[in-house]
CSV table of N, CA and C in Angstrom, one decimal:
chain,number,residue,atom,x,y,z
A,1,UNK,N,0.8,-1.2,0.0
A,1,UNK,CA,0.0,0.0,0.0
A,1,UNK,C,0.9,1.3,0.0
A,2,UNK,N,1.9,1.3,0.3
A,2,UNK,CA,3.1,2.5,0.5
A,2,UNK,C,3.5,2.9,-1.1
A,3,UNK,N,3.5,1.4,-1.7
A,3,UNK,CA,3.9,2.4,-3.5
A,3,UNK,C,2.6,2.8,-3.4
A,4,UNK,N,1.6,2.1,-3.1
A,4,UNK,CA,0.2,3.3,-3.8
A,4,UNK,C,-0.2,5.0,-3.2
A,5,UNK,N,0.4,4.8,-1.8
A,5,UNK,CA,0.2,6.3,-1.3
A,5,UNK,C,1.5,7.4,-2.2
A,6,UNK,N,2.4,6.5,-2.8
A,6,UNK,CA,3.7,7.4,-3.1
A,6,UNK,C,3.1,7.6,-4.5
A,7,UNK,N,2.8,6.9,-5.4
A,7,UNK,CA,2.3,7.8,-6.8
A,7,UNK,C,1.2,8.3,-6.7
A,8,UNK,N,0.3,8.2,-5.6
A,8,UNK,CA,-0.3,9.8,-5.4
A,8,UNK,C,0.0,10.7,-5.3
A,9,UNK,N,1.4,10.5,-5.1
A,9,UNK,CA,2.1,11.9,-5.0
A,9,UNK,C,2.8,12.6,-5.8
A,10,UNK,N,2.7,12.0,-7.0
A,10,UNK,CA,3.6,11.9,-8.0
A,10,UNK,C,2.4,12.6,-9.1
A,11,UNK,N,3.1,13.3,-10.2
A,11,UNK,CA,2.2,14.3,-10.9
A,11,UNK,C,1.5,13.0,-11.9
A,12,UNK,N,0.5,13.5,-12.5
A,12,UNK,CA,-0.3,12.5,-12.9
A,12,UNK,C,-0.6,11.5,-12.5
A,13,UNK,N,-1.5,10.7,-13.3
A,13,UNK,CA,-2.3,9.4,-12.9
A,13,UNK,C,-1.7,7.9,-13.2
A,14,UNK,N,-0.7,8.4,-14.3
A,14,UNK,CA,-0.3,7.1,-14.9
A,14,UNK,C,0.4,6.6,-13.8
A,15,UNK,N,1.6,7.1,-12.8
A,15,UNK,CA,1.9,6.0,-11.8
A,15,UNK,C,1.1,6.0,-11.0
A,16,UNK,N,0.1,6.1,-11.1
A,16,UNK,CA,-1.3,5.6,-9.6
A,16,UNK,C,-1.6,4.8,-10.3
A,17,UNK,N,-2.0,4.7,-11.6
A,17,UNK,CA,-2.5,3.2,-12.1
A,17,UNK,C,-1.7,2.2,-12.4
A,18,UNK,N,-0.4,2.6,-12.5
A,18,UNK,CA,0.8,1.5,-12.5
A,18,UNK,C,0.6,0.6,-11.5
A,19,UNK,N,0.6,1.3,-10.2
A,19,UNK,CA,1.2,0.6,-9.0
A,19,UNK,C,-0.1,0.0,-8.8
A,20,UNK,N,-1.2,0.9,-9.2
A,20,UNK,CA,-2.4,0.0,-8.9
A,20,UNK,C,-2.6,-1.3,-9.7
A,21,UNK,N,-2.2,-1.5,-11.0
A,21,UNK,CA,-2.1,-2.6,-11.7
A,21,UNK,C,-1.0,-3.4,-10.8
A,22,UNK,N,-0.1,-3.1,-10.6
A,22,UNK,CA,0.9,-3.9,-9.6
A,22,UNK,C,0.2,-4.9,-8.6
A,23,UNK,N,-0.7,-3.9,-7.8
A,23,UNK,CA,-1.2,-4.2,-7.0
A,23,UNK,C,-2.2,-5.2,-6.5
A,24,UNK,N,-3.1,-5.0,-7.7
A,24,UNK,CA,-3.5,-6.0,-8.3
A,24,UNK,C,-3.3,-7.4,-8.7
A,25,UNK,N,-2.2,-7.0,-9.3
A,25,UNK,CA,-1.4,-8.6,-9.6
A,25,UNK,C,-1.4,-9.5,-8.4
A,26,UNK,N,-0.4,-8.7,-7.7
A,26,UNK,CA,0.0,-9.3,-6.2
A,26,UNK,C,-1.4,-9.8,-5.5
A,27,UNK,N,-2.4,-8.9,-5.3
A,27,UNK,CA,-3.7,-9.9,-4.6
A,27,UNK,C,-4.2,-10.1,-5.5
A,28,UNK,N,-4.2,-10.8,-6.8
A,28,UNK,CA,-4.3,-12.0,-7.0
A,28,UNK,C,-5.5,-11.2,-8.4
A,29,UNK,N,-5.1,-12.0,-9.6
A,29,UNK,CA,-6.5,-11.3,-10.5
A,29,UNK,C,-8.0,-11.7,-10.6
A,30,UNK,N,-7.5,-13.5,-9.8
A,30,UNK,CA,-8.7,-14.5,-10.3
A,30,UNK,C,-9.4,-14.1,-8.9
A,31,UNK,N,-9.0,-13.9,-7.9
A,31,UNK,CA,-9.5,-13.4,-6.4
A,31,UNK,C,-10.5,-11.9,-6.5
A,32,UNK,N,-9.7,-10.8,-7.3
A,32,UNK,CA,-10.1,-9.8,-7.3
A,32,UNK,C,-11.4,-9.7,-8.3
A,33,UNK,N,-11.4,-10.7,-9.5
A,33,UNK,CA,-12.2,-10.8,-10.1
A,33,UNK,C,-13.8,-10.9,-9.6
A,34,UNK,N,-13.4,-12.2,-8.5
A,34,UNK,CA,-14.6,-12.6,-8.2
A,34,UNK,C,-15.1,-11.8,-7.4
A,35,UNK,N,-14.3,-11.1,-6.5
A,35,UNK,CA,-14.6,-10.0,-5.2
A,35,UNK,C,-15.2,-8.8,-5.9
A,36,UNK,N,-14.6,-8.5,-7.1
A,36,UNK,CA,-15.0,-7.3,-7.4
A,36,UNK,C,-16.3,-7.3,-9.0
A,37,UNK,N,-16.5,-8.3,-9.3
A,37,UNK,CA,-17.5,-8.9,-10.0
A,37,UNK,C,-16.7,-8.5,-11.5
A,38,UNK,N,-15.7,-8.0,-11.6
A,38,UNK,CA,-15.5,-7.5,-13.2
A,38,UNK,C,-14.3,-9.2,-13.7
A,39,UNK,N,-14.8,-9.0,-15.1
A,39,UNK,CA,-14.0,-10.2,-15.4
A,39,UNK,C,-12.4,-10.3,-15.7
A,40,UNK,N,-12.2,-11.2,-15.6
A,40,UNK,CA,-10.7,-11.3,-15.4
A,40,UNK,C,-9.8,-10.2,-16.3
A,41,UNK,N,-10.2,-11.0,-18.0
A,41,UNK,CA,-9.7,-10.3,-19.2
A,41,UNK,C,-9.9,-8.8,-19.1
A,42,UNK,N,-11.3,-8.6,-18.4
A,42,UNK,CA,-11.3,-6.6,-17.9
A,42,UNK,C,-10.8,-5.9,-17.2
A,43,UNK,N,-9.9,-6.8,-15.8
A,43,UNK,CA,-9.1,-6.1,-15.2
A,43,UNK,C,-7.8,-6.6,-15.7
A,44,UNK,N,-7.1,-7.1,-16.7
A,44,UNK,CA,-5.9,-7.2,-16.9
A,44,UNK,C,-5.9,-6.0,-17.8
A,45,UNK,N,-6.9,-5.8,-18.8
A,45,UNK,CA,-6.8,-4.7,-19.6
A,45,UNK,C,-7.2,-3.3,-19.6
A,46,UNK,N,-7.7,-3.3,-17.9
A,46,UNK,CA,-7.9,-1.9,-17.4
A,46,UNK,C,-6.5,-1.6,-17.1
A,47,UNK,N,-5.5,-2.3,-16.6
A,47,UNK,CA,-4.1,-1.8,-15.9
A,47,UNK,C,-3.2,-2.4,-17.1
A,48,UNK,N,-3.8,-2.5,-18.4
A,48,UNK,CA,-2.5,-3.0,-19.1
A,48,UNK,C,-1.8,-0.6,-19.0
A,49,UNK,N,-0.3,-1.3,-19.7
A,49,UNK,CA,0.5,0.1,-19.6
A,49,UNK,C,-0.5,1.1,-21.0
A,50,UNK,N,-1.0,1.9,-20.6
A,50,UNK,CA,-1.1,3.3,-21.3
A,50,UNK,C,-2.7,3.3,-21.2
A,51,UNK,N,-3.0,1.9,-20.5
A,51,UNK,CA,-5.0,2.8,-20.5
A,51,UNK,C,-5.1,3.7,-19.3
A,52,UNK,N,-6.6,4.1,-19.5
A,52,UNK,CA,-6.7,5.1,-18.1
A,52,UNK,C,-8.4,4.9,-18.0
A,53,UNK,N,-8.0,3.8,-16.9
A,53,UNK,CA,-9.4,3.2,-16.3
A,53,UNK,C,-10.4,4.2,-16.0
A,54,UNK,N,-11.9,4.1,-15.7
A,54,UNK,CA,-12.6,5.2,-15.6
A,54,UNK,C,-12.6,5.0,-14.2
A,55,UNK,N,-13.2,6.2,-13.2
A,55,UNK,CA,-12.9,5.8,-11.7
A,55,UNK,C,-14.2,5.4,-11.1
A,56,UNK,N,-14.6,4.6,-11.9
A,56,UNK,CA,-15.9,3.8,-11.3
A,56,UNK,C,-15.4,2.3,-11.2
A,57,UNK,N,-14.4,2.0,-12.0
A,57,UNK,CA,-13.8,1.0,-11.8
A,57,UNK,C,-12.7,0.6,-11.1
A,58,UNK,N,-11.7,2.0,-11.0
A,58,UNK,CA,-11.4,2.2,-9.9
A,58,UNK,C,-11.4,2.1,-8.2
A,59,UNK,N,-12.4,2.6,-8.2
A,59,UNK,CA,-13.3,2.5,-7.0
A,59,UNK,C,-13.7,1.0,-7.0
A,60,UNK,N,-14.5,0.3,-7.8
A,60,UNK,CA,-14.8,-1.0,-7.6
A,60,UNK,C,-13.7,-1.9,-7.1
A,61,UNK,N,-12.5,-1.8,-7.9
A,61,UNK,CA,-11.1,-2.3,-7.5
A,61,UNK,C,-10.7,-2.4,-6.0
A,62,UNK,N,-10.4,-0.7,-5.8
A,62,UNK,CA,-9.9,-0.7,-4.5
A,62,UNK,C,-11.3,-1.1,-3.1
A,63,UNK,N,-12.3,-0.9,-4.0
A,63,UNK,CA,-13.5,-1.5,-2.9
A,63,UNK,C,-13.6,-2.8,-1.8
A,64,UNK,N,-13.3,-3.6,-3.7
A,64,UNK,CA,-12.9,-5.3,-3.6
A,64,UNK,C,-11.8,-5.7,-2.7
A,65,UNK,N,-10.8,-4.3,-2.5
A,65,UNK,CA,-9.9,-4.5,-1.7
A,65,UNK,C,-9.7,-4.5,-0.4
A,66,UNK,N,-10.6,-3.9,0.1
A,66,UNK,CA,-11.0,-3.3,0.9
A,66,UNK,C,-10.2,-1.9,1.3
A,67,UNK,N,-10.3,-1.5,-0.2
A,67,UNK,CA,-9.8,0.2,0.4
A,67,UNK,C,-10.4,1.5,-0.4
A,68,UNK,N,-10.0,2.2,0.3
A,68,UNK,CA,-10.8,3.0,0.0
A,68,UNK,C,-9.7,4.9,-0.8
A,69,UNK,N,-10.0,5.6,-1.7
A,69,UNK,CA,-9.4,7.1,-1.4
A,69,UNK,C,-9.8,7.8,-0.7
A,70,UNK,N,-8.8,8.9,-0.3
A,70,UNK,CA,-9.9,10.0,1.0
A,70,UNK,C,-8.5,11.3,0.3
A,71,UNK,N,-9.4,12.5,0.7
A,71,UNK,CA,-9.0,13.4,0.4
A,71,UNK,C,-8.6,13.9,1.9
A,72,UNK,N,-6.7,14.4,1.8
A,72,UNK,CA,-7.1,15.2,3.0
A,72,UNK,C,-6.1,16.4,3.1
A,73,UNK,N,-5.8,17.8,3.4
A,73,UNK,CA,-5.6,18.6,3.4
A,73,UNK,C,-3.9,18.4,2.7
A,74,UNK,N,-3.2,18.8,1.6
A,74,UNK,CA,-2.0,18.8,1.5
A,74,UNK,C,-0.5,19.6,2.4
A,75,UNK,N,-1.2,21.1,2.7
A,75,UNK,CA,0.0,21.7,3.3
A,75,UNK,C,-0.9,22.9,3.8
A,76,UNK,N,-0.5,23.7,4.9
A,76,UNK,CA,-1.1,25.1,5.2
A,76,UNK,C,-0.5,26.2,4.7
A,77,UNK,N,-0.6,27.4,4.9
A,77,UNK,CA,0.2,28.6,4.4
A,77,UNK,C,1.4,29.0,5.1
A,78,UNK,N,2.3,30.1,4.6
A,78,UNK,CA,3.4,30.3,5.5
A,78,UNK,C,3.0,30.5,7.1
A,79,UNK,N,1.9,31.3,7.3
A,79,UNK,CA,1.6,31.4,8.6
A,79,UNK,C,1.2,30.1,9.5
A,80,UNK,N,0.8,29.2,9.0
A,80,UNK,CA,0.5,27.9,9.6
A,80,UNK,C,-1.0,27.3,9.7
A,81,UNK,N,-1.7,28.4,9.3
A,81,UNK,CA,-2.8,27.8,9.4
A,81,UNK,C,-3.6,27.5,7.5
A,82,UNK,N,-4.3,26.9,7.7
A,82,UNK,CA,-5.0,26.1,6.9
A,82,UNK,C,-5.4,26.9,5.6
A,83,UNK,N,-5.6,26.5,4.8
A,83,UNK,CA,-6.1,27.7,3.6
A,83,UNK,C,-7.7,27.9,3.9
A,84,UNK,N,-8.1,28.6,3.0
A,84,UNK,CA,-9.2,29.1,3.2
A,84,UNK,C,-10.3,27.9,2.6
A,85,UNK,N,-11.2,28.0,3.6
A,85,UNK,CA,-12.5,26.4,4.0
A,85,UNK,C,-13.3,25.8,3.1
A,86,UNK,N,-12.8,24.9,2.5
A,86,UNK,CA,-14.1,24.6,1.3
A,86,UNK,C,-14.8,23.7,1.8
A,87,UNK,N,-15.8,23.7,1.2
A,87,UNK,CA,-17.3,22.2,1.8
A,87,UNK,C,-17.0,21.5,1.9
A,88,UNK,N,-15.5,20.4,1.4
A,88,UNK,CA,-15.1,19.7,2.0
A,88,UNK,C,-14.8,19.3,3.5
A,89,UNK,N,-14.6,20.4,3.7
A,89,UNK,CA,-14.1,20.8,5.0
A,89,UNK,C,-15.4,20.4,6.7
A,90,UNK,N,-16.4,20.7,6.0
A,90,UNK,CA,-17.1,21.0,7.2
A,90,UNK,C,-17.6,19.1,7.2
């Protein structure tokens, strides 16, 4: 899970879907298949190199996994406090 928190951090999507294809592998494709109801051939060729899965299947994926994304604040301002409040917030 540590390569997947680190190509979030990384500009673009293509290393988040790398590692998430990685990820995949490793728990297993015939496992994830059944957990996550998509068929095999569909998740080998959602993470083959250069596609860009849609994030409903994404989400299905990491669901199956039992994980989940969360948004949470990146950095505050020089003064230290938070930027200014969006709806996410409350």
């Amino acid at each position: 899970m540590t390569e997947l928190n680190k190509s979030l951090q990384a500009e673009g999507s293509d290393s988040f879907i790398a590692a998430l294809g990685e990820t995949t592998r490793l728990y297993g494709i015939t496992r994830l298949s059944r957990e996550s109801g998509l068929a095999r051939e569909s998740l080998y060729k959602t993470f083959a190199s250069g596609n860009s899965p849609r994030y409903e299947t994404v989400a299905r994926v990491l669901r199956a996994m039992g994980l989940k994304l969360q948004l949470v604040r990146q950095y505050e301002n020089a003064t230290g406090v938070s930027q200014a409040k969006l709806p996410i917030d409350e």
